[in-house]
């Protein structure tokens, strides 16, 4: 007997089209049920679509509030929620885990025409996102034995391996102080922060994890430059030659081990 496959394929295609239309309607700037090929129509369809959109908006607000707590406190809950909904429609998630959605939020904030009065907001969002991703990163243990390579191998063949989630965030604004002040709520911290912002005091942070908690460790420009090169895969020998005489590798290594930046040292194959 000949099996007819065309009907089932057409049904699958029709269902895929219906789902695409629903997604397009959910993320459209305005609710328009008339654009969807569904059984319901008119006011009933519009009410259903609006309910879906409200649920989506609420999910976006919760997800981004969890990932960007400093930005939420800077903007206030209402303005942050409106911005979250705007981003939800402009850059909808590509998979089901909303904890992984939000990578482009910092860039969207930095480019937003209505947020120019907060020039540091985009960098604050970058730090929030780095902390969020660090807390979600895989666990890893220090390879203590690999540190022996520092004593027996040419530095030109050595590469630093960092713990999952470790990141460097650099800014011309006091992003570490902004994050710390809003995390603590300390009045004295806010008083000092206003002065730092007024003179555009730049800060850099290395993000790492202590237990389950991500932390932002402030570092100076020389340490940031050195760490950036290593994160980019530069060999230790080349990085040392560019670091200058004042750079203290021993002090950096001690901090890297204490703050859980470093996973180990790897020998690069010739």
PDB file of C-alpha atoms in Angstrom:
ATOM      1  CA  UNK A   1       0.000   0.000   0.000  1.00  0.00           C
ATOM      2  CA  UNK A   2       1.302   3.435  -0.888  1.00  0.00           C
ATOM      3  CA  UNK A   3       1.702   5.764   2.087  1.00  0.00           C
ATOM      4  CA  UNK A   4       0.672   9.363   1.467  1.00  0.00           C
ATOM      5  CA  UNK A   5       3.201  11.651   3.180  1.00  0.00           C
ATOM      6  CA  UNK A   6       2.129  14.954   1.678  1.00  0.00           C
ATOM      7  CA  UNK A   7      -0.809  15.554   4.023  1.00  0.00           C
ATOM      8  CA  UNK A   8       1.168  15.148   7.262  1.00  0.00           C
ATOM      9  CA  UNK A   9       3.977  17.285   5.900  1.00  0.00           C
ATOM     10  CA  UNK A  10       1.536  20.016   4.949  1.00  0.00           C
ATOM     11  CA  UNK A  11       0.027  19.846   8.437  1.00  0.00           C
ATOM     12  CA  UNK A  12       3.450  20.206  10.037  1.00  0.00           C
ATOM     13  CA  UNK A  13       4.275  23.125   7.820  1.00  0.00           C
ATOM     14  CA  UNK A  14       0.974  24.807   8.654  1.00  0.00           C
ATOM     15  CA  UNK A  15       1.622  24.367  12.373  1.00  0.00           C
ATOM     16  CA  UNK A  16       5.126  25.801  11.986  1.00  0.00           C
ATOM     17  CA  UNK A  17       3.692  28.795  10.149  1.00  0.00           C
ATOM     18  CA  UNK A  18       1.099  29.302  12.885  1.00  0.00           C
ATOM     19  CA  UNK A  19       3.782  29.238  15.576  1.00  0.00           C
ATOM     20  CA  UNK A  20       5.924  31.705  13.646  1.00  0.00           C
ATOM     21  CA  UNK A  21       2.958  34.053  13.319  1.00  0.00           C
ATOM     22  CA  UNK A  22       2.248  33.768  17.044  1.00  0.00           C
ATOM     23  CA  UNK A  23       5.871  34.554  17.940  1.00  0.00           C
ATOM     24  CA  UNK A  24       5.895  37.509  15.554  1.00  0.00           C
ATOM     25  CA  UNK A  25       2.709  38.830  17.171  1.00  0.00           C
ATOM     26  CA  UNK A  26       4.106  38.346  20.678  1.00  0.00           C
ATOM     27  CA  UNK A  27       7.222  40.379  19.922  1.00  0.00           C
ATOM     28  CA  UNK A  28       5.632  42.992  17.644  1.00  0.00           C
ATOM     29  CA  UNK A  29       5.587  46.622  18.843  1.00  0.00           C
ATOM     30  CA  UNK A  30       1.775  46.491  19.124  1.00  0.00           C
ATOM     31  CA  UNK A  31      -0.684  43.673  19.752  1.00  0.00           C
ATOM     32  CA  UNK A  32      -2.406  42.704  16.473  1.00  0.00           C
ATOM     33  CA  UNK A  33      -4.381  39.464  16.571  1.00  0.00           C
ATOM     34  CA  UNK A  34      -5.609  39.979  13.014  1.00  0.00           C
ATOM     35  CA  UNK A  35      -2.197  39.062  11.634  1.00  0.00           C
ATOM     36  CA  UNK A  36      -2.391  35.521  13.050  1.00  0.00           C
ATOM     37  CA  UNK A  37      -3.976  32.496  11.448  1.00  0.00           C
ATOM     38  CA  UNK A  38      -5.918  31.240  14.495  1.00  0.00           C
ATOM     39  CA  UNK A  39      -9.435  29.989  15.125  1.00  0.00           C
ATOM     40  CA  UNK A  40     -10.404  32.857  17.385  1.00  0.00           C
ATOM     41  CA  UNK A  41     -10.861  36.339  16.006  1.00  0.00           C
ATOM     42  CA  UNK A  42     -11.793  39.845  17.034  1.00  0.00           C
ATOM     43  CA  UNK A  43     -11.790  40.978  20.652  1.00  0.00           C
ATOM     44  CA  UNK A  44     -11.393  37.440  22.045  1.00  0.00           C
ATOM     45  CA  UNK A  45      -8.252  36.828  20.024  1.00  0.00           C
ATOM     46  CA  UNK A  46      -6.864  40.218  20.991  1.00  0.00           C
ATOM     47  CA  UNK A  47      -7.447  39.534  24.693  1.00  0.00           C
ATOM     48  CA  UNK A  48      -5.645  36.223  24.412  1.00  0.00           C
ATOM     49  CA  UNK A  49      -2.715  37.802  22.606  1.00  0.00           C
ATOM     50  CA  UNK A  50      -2.505  40.599  25.161  1.00  0.00           C
ATOM     51  CA  UNK A  51      -2.409  38.040  27.976  1.00  0.00           C
ATOM     52  CA  UNK A  52       0.469  36.218  26.279  1.00  0.00           C
ATOM     53  CA  UNK A  53       2.287  39.511  25.798  1.00  0.00           C
ATOM     54  CA  UNK A  54       1.815  40.499  29.450  1.00  0.00           C
ATOM     55  CA  UNK A  55       3.236  37.162  30.542  1.00  0.00           C
ATOM     56  CA  UNK A  56       6.197  37.677  28.220  1.00  0.00           C
ATOM     57  CA  UNK A  57       6.775  41.187  29.533  1.00  0.00           C
ATOM     58  CA  UNK A  58       6.715  39.934  33.120  1.00  0.00           C
ATOM     59  CA  UNK A  59       9.177  37.158  32.286  1.00  0.00           C
ATOM     60  CA  UNK A  60      11.511  39.673  30.634  1.00  0.00           C
ATOM     61  CA  UNK A  61      11.333  42.007  33.624  1.00  0.00           C
ATOM     62  CA  UNK A  62      12.127  39.209  36.087  1.00  0.00           C
ATOM     63  CA  UNK A  63      14.980  37.806  34.007  1.00  0.00           C
ATOM     64  CA  UNK A  64      16.702  41.134  33.419  1.00  0.00           C
ATOM     65  CA  UNK A  65      16.149  42.325  36.999  1.00  0.00           C
ATOM     66  CA  UNK A  66      17.965  39.206  38.208  1.00  0.00           C
ATOM     67  CA  UNK A  67      20.838  39.754  35.775  1.00  0.00           C
ATOM     68  CA  UNK A  68      21.131  43.553  36.076  1.00  0.00           C
ATOM     69  CA  UNK A  69      20.361  44.529  39.695  1.00  0.00           C
ATOM     70  CA  UNK A  70      22.602  47.608  39.679  1.00  0.00           C
ATOM     71  CA  UNK A  71      20.977  48.963  36.532  1.00  0.00           C
ATOM     72  CA  UNK A  72      17.536  48.373  38.013  1.00  0.00           C
ATOM     73  CA  UNK A  73      18.444  50.326  41.152  1.00  0.00           C
ATOM     74  CA  UNK A  74      19.940  53.163  39.110  1.00  0.00           C
ATOM     75  CA  UNK A  75      16.883  53.519  36.861  1.00  0.00           C
ATOM     76  CA  UNK A  76      14.134  52.637  39.310  1.00  0.00           C
ATOM     77  CA  UNK A  77      11.753  49.705  38.945  1.00  0.00           C
ATOM     78  CA  UNK A  78       9.217  51.328  36.598  1.00  0.00           C
ATOM     79  CA  UNK A  79      11.729  52.691  34.083  1.00  0.00           C
ATOM     80  CA  UNK A  80      13.706  49.459  34.216  1.00  0.00           C
ATOM     81  CA  UNK A  81      10.586  47.392  33.517  1.00  0.00           C
ATOM     82  CA  UNK A  82       9.752  49.565  30.505  1.00  0.00           C
ATOM     83  CA  UNK A  83      13.294  49.162  29.191  1.00  0.00           C
ATOM     84  CA  UNK A  84      13.130  45.394  29.729  1.00  0.00           C
ATOM     85  CA  UNK A  85       9.929  45.157  27.663  1.00  0.00           C
ATOM     86  CA  UNK A  86      11.497  47.254  24.928  1.00  0.00           C
ATOM     87  CA  UNK A  87      14.537  44.967  24.819  1.00  0.00           C
ATOM     88  CA  UNK A  88      12.289  41.873  24.897  1.00  0.00           C
ATOM     89  CA  UNK A  89      10.708  42.969  21.616  1.00  0.00           C
ATOM     90  CA  UNK A  90      13.921  44.228  20.001  1.00  0.00           C
ATOM     91  CA  UNK A  91      16.074  41.207  20.904  1.00  0.00           C
ATOM     92  CA  UNK A  92      13.841  38.265  21.891  1.00  0.00           C
ATOM     93  CA  UNK A  93      15.445  35.157  23.418  1.00  0.00           C
ATOM     94  CA  UNK A  94      16.643  32.422  21.081  1.00  0.00           C
ATOM     95  CA  UNK A  95      16.212  29.546  23.529  1.00  0.00           C
ATOM     96  CA  UNK A  96      14.170  28.643  26.579  1.00  0.00           C
ATOM     97  CA  UNK A  97      16.581  29.488  29.409  1.00  0.00           C
ATOM     98  CA  UNK A  98      15.947  33.164  30.133  1.00  0.00           C
ATOM     99  CA  UNK A  99      18.923  33.158  32.485  1.00  0.00           C
ATOM    100  CA  UNK A 100      21.113  33.138  29.383  1.00  0.00           C
ATOM    101  CA  UNK A 101      19.230  35.999  27.719  1.00  0.00           C
ATOM    102  CA  UNK A 102      20.444  39.570  28.068  1.00  0.00           C
ATOM    103  CA  UNK A 103      23.906  39.631  26.518  1.00  0.00           C
ATOM    104  CA  UNK A 104      23.031  42.584  24.293  1.00  0.00           C
ATOM    105  CA  UNK A 105      21.278  44.597  27.013  1.00  0.00           C
ATOM    106  CA  UNK A 106      24.374  46.628  27.931  1.00  0.00           C
ATOM    107  CA  UNK A 107      24.953  47.671  24.319  1.00  0.00           C
ATOM    108  CA  UNK A 108      21.267  48.573  23.943  1.00  0.00           C
ATOM    109  CA  UNK A 109      21.483  50.757  27.050  1.00  0.00           C
ATOM    110  CA  UNK A 110      24.671  52.471  25.864  1.00  0.00           C
ATOM    111  CA  UNK A 111      23.034  53.306  22.518  1.00  0.00           C
ATOM    112  CA  UNK A 112      19.628  54.315  23.927  1.00  0.00           C
ATOM    113  CA  UNK A 113      18.858  57.963  23.049  1.00  0.00           C
ATOM    114  CA  UNK A 114      16.855  58.541  26.237  1.00  0.00           C
ATOM    115  CA  UNK A 115      19.650  57.389  28.559  1.00  0.00           C
ATOM    116  CA  UNK A 116      22.359  59.854  27.583  1.00  0.00           C
ATOM    117  CA  UNK A 117      22.145  61.504  31.021  1.00  0.00           C
ATOM    118  CA  UNK A 118      23.589  58.270  32.475  1.00  0.00           C
ATOM    119  CA  UNK A 119      26.750  57.744  30.382  1.00  0.00           C
ATOM    120  CA  UNK A 120      28.030  55.150  32.857  1.00  0.00           C
ATOM    121  CA  UNK A 121      24.878  53.013  32.705  1.00  0.00           C
ATOM    122  CA  UNK A 122      26.040  50.811  29.827  1.00  0.00           C
ATOM    123  CA  UNK A 123      29.294  49.956  31.605  1.00  0.00           C
ATOM    124  CA  UNK A 124      27.384  49.228  34.823  1.00  0.00           C
ATOM    125  CA  UNK A 125      25.272  46.816  32.781  1.00  0.00           C
ATOM    126  CA  UNK A 126      28.428  45.150  31.416  1.00  0.00           C
ATOM    127  CA  UNK A 127      29.649  44.569  34.963  1.00  0.00           C
ATOM    128  CA  UNK A 128      26.242  43.253  36.068  1.00  0.00           C
ATOM    129  CA  UNK A 129      26.197  40.851  33.127  1.00  0.00           C
ATOM    130  CA  UNK A 130      29.744  39.625  33.812  1.00  0.00           C
ATOM    131  CA  UNK A 131      28.795  38.906  37.433  1.00  0.00           C
ATOM    132  CA  UNK A 132      25.597  37.156  36.347  1.00  0.00           C
ATOM    133  CA  UNK A 133      27.434  34.947  33.841  1.00  0.00           C
ATOM    134  CA  UNK A 134      30.158  34.147  36.353  1.00  0.00           C
ATOM    135  CA  UNK A 135      27.631  32.827  38.854  1.00  0.00           C
ATOM    136  CA  UNK A 136      26.157  30.587  36.151  1.00  0.00           C
ATOM    137  CA  UNK A 137      29.532  29.307  34.930  1.00  0.00           C
ATOM    138  CA  UNK A 138      30.652  25.716  35.408  1.00  0.00           C
ATOM    139  CA  UNK A 139      32.606  24.728  38.497  1.00  0.00           C
ATOM    140  CA  UNK A 140      36.328  24.073  38.152  1.00  0.00           C
ATOM    141  CA  UNK A 141      39.202  23.265  40.493  1.00  0.00           C
ATOM    142  CA  UNK A 142      42.674  24.755  40.611  1.00  0.00           C
ATOM    143  CA  UNK A 143      45.295  22.601  38.900  1.00  0.00           C
ATOM    144  CA  UNK A 144      47.944  23.246  41.550  1.00  0.00           C
ATOM    145  CA  UNK A 145      50.473  20.884  39.960  1.00  0.00           C
ATOM    146  CA  UNK A 146      50.494  22.965  36.786  1.00  0.00           C
ATOM    147  CA  UNK A 147      51.974  25.918  38.693  1.00  0.00           C
ATOM    148  CA  UNK A 148      55.305  24.061  38.713  1.00  0.00           C
ATOM    149  CA  UNK A 149      55.593  24.933  35.015  1.00  0.00           C
ATOM    150  CA  UNK A 150      56.364  28.497  36.094  1.00  0.00           C
ATOM    151  CA  UNK A 151      59.698  27.248  37.451  1.00  0.00           C
ATOM    152  CA  UNK A 152      60.723  24.687  34.839  1.00  0.00           C
ATOM    153  CA  UNK A 153      59.374  25.931  31.489  1.00  0.00           C
ATOM    154  CA  UNK A 154      60.259  28.864  29.246  1.00  0.00           C
ATOM    155  CA  UNK A 155      57.595  31.586  29.827  1.00  0.00           C
ATOM    156  CA  UNK A 156      57.314  32.047  26.058  1.00  0.00           C
ATOM    157  CA  UNK A 157      55.582  28.636  25.968  1.00  0.00           C
ATOM    158  CA  UNK A 158      53.260  29.161  28.925  1.00  0.00           C
ATOM    159  CA  UNK A 159      49.619  30.239  28.810  1.00  0.00           C
ATOM    160  CA  UNK A 160      47.405  31.089  31.780  1.00  0.00           C
ATOM    161  CA  UNK A 161      44.091  29.267  32.057  1.00  0.00           C
ATOM    162  CA  UNK A 162      41.363  31.098  33.939  1.00  0.00           C
ATOM    163  CA  UNK A 163      38.443  29.754  35.928  1.00  0.00           C
ATOM    164  CA  UNK A 164      35.144  29.566  34.014  1.00  0.00           C
ATOM    165  CA  UNK A 165      33.300  32.863  34.187  1.00  0.00           C
ATOM    166  CA  UNK A 166      36.325  35.027  34.979  1.00  0.00           C
ATOM    167  CA  UNK A 167      36.085  38.299  33.058  1.00  0.00           C
ATOM    168  CA  UNK A 168      37.692  41.719  32.902  1.00  0.00           C
ATOM    169  CA  UNK A 169      35.475  44.809  32.744  1.00  0.00           C
ATOM    170  CA  UNK A 170      37.143  48.158  32.054  1.00  0.00           C
ATOM    171  CA  UNK A 171      35.439  51.547  32.166  1.00  0.00           C
ATOM    172  CA  UNK A 172      36.161  55.253  32.244  1.00  0.00           C
ATOM    173  CA  UNK A 173      33.543  55.456  35.009  1.00  0.00           C
ATOM    174  CA  UNK A 174      33.669  54.200  38.630  1.00  0.00           C
ATOM    175  CA  UNK A 175      31.659  51.065  37.916  1.00  0.00           C
ATOM    176  CA  UNK A 176      33.070  49.043  40.820  1.00  0.00           C
ATOM    177  CA  UNK A 177      32.203  51.806  43.276  1.00  0.00           C
ATOM    178  CA  UNK A 178      28.732  52.198  41.726  1.00  0.00           C
ATOM    179  CA  UNK A 179      28.094  48.471  42.063  1.00  0.00           C
ATOM    180  CA  UNK A 180      29.405  48.366  45.637  1.00  0.00           C
ATOM    181  CA  UNK A 181      27.391  51.395  46.761  1.00  0.00           C
ATOM    182  CA  UNK A 182      24.135  50.041  45.381  1.00  0.00           C
ATOM    183  CA  UNK A 183      24.822  46.587  46.800  1.00  0.00           C
ATOM    184  CA  UNK A 184      25.505  47.928  50.301  1.00  0.00           C
ATOM    185  CA  UNK A 185      23.122  50.896  50.413  1.00  0.00           C
ATOM    186  CA  UNK A 186      25.666  52.720  52.585  1.00  0.00           C
ATOM    187  CA  UNK A 187      25.126  56.504  52.635  1.00  0.00           C
ATOM    188  CA  UNK A 188      28.846  57.204  52.988  1.00  0.00           C
ATOM    189  CA  UNK A 189      29.556  55.106  49.901  1.00  0.00           C
ATOM    190  CA  UNK A 190      27.055  57.146  47.887  1.00  0.00           C
ATOM    191  CA  UNK A 191      28.624  60.393  49.076  1.00  0.00           C
ATOM    192  CA  UNK A 192      32.058  59.246  47.866  1.00  0.00           C
ATOM    193  CA  UNK A 193      30.508  57.911  44.671  1.00  0.00           C
ATOM    194  CA  UNK A 194      29.089  61.277  43.664  1.00  0.00           C
ATOM    195  CA  UNK A 195      32.571  62.761  43.784  1.00  0.00           C
ATOM    196  CA  UNK A 196      34.039  59.902  41.723  1.00  0.00           C
ATOM    197  CA  UNK A 197      31.371  60.314  39.041  1.00  0.00           C
ATOM    198  CA  UNK A 198      31.847  64.090  38.965  1.00  0.00           C
ATOM    199  CA  UNK A 199      35.511  63.705  38.077  1.00  0.00           C
ATOM    200  CA  UNK A 200      34.920  60.700  35.790  1.00  0.00           C
ATOM    201  CA  UNK A 201      37.152  58.383  37.774  1.00  0.00           C
ATOM    202  CA  UNK A 202      37.623  55.233  35.700  1.00  0.00           C
ATOM    203  CA  UNK A 203      37.735  51.782  37.282  1.00  0.00           C
ATOM    204  CA  UNK A 204      38.500  48.236  36.164  1.00  0.00           C
ATOM    205  CA  UNK A 205      37.299  44.993  37.710  1.00  0.00           C
ATOM    206  CA  UNK A 206      38.186  41.344  37.460  1.00  0.00           C
ATOM    207  CA  UNK A 207      35.062  39.262  37.979  1.00  0.00           C
ATOM    208  CA  UNK A 208      35.433  35.878  39.643  1.00  0.00           C
ATOM    209  CA  UNK A 209      33.509  33.613  41.987  1.00  0.00           C
ATOM    210  CA  UNK A 210      33.979  32.927  45.663  1.00  0.00           C
ATOM    211  CA  UNK A 211      31.881  29.875  46.423  1.00  0.00           C
ATOM    212  CA  UNK A 212      28.553  30.536  44.694  1.00  0.00           C
ATOM    213  CA  UNK A 213      28.887  34.318  44.817  1.00  0.00           C
ATOM    214  CA  UNK A 214      30.424  36.351  41.986  1.00  0.00           C
ATOM    215  CA  UNK A 215      32.598  39.255  43.091  1.00  0.00           C
ATOM    216  CA  UNK A 216      34.112  42.269  41.329  1.00  0.00           C
ATOM    217  CA  UNK A 217      37.693  42.898  42.434  1.00  0.00           C
ATOM    218  CA  UNK A 218      38.965  46.394  41.580  1.00  0.00           C
ATOM    219  CA  UNK A 219      42.367  46.404  39.857  1.00  0.00           C
ATOM    220  CA  UNK A 220      44.675  49.129  38.603  1.00  0.00           C
ATOM    221  CA  UNK A 221      45.287  49.882  34.927  1.00  0.00           C
ATOM    222  CA  UNK A 222      48.532  47.878  34.747  1.00  0.00           C
ATOM    223  CA  UNK A 223      46.890  44.784  36.230  1.00  0.00           C
ATOM    224  CA  UNK A 224      43.917  45.179  33.904  1.00  0.00           C
ATOM    225  CA  UNK A 225      46.179  45.448  30.863  1.00  0.00           C
ATOM    226  CA  UNK A 226      48.171  42.369  31.921  1.00  0.00           C
ATOM    227  CA  UNK A 227      45.049  40.338  32.653  1.00  0.00           C
ATOM    228  CA  UNK A 228      43.452  41.351  29.359  1.00  0.00           C
ATOM    229  CA  UNK A 229      46.456  40.016  27.437  1.00  0.00           C
ATOM    230  CA  UNK A 230      46.326  36.712  29.289  1.00  0.00           C
ATOM    231  CA  UNK A 231      42.573  36.372  28.754  1.00  0.00           C
ATOM    232  CA  UNK A 232      43.206  36.921  25.042  1.00  0.00           C
ATOM    233  CA  UNK A 233      45.633  33.967  25.066  1.00  0.00           C
ATOM    234  CA  UNK A 234      48.949  35.815  25.113  1.00  0.00           C
ATOM    235  CA  UNK A 235      51.932  33.752  26.335  1.00  0.00           C
ATOM    236  CA  UNK A 236      53.371  34.741  29.711  1.00  0.00           C
ATOM    237  CA  UNK A 237      56.738  35.657  28.202  1.00  0.00           C
ATOM    238  CA  UNK A 238      55.229  38.063  25.689  1.00  0.00           C
ATOM    239  CA  UNK A 239      52.899  39.552  28.290  1.00  0.00           C
ATOM    240  CA  UNK A 240      55.794  40.081  30.721  1.00  0.00           C
ATOM    241  CA  UNK A 241      57.852  41.854  28.070  1.00  0.00           C
ATOM    242  CA  UNK A 242      54.963  44.281  27.504  1.00  0.00           C
ATOM    243  CA  UNK A 243      54.075  44.786  31.166  1.00  0.00           C
ATOM    244  CA  UNK A 244      56.970  47.082  32.037  1.00  0.00           C
ATOM    245  CA  UNK A 245      59.469  47.027  34.894  1.00  0.00           C
ATOM    246  CA  UNK A 246      56.993  48.160  37.535  1.00  0.00           C
ATOM    247  CA  UNK A 247      54.683  45.174  37.122  1.00  0.00           C
ATOM    248  CA  UNK A 248      54.867  42.652  39.992  1.00  0.00           C
ATOM    249  CA  UNK A 249      54.049  39.200  38.646  1.00  0.00           C
ATOM    250  CA  UNK A 250      54.349  37.630  42.094  1.00  0.00           C
ATOM    251  CA  UNK A 251      51.727  39.966  43.529  1.00  0.00           C
ATOM    252  CA  UNK A 252      49.405  39.280  40.594  1.00  0.00           C
ATOM    253  CA  UNK A 253      49.841  35.514  40.979  1.00  0.00           C
ATOM    254  CA  UNK A 254      49.054  35.695  44.698  1.00  0.00           C
ATOM    255  CA  UNK A 255      45.884  37.684  43.978  1.00  0.00           C
ATOM    256  CA  UNK A 256      44.925  35.357  41.118  1.00  0.00           C
ATOM    257  CA  UNK A 257      45.096  32.363  43.447  1.00  0.00           C
ATOM    258  CA  UNK A 258      43.420  34.061  46.397  1.00  0.00           C
ATOM    259  CA  UNK A 259      40.571  35.518  44.321  1.00  0.00           C
ATOM    260  CA  UNK A 260      40.099  32.323  42.268  1.00  0.00           C
ATOM    261  CA  UNK A 261      40.983  33.889  38.923  1.00  0.00           C
ATOM    262  CA  UNK A 262      43.522  31.300  37.842  1.00  0.00           C
ATOM    263  CA  UNK A 263      42.740  27.684  37.020  1.00  0.00           C
ATOM    264  CA  UNK A 264      46.264  26.684  36.029  1.00  0.00           C
ATOM    265  CA  UNK A 265      49.221  27.067  33.681  1.00  0.00           C
ATOM    266  CA  UNK A 266      49.301  25.294  30.344  1.00  0.00           C
ATOM    267  CA  UNK A 267      52.293  24.604  28.091  1.00  0.00           C
ATOM    268  CA  UNK A 268      51.547  25.681  24.557  1.00  0.00           C
ATOM    269  CA  UNK A 269      52.484  23.068  21.976  1.00  0.00           C
ATOM    270  CA  UNK A 270      55.261  24.041  19.555  1.00  0.00           C
TER     271      UNK A 270
END
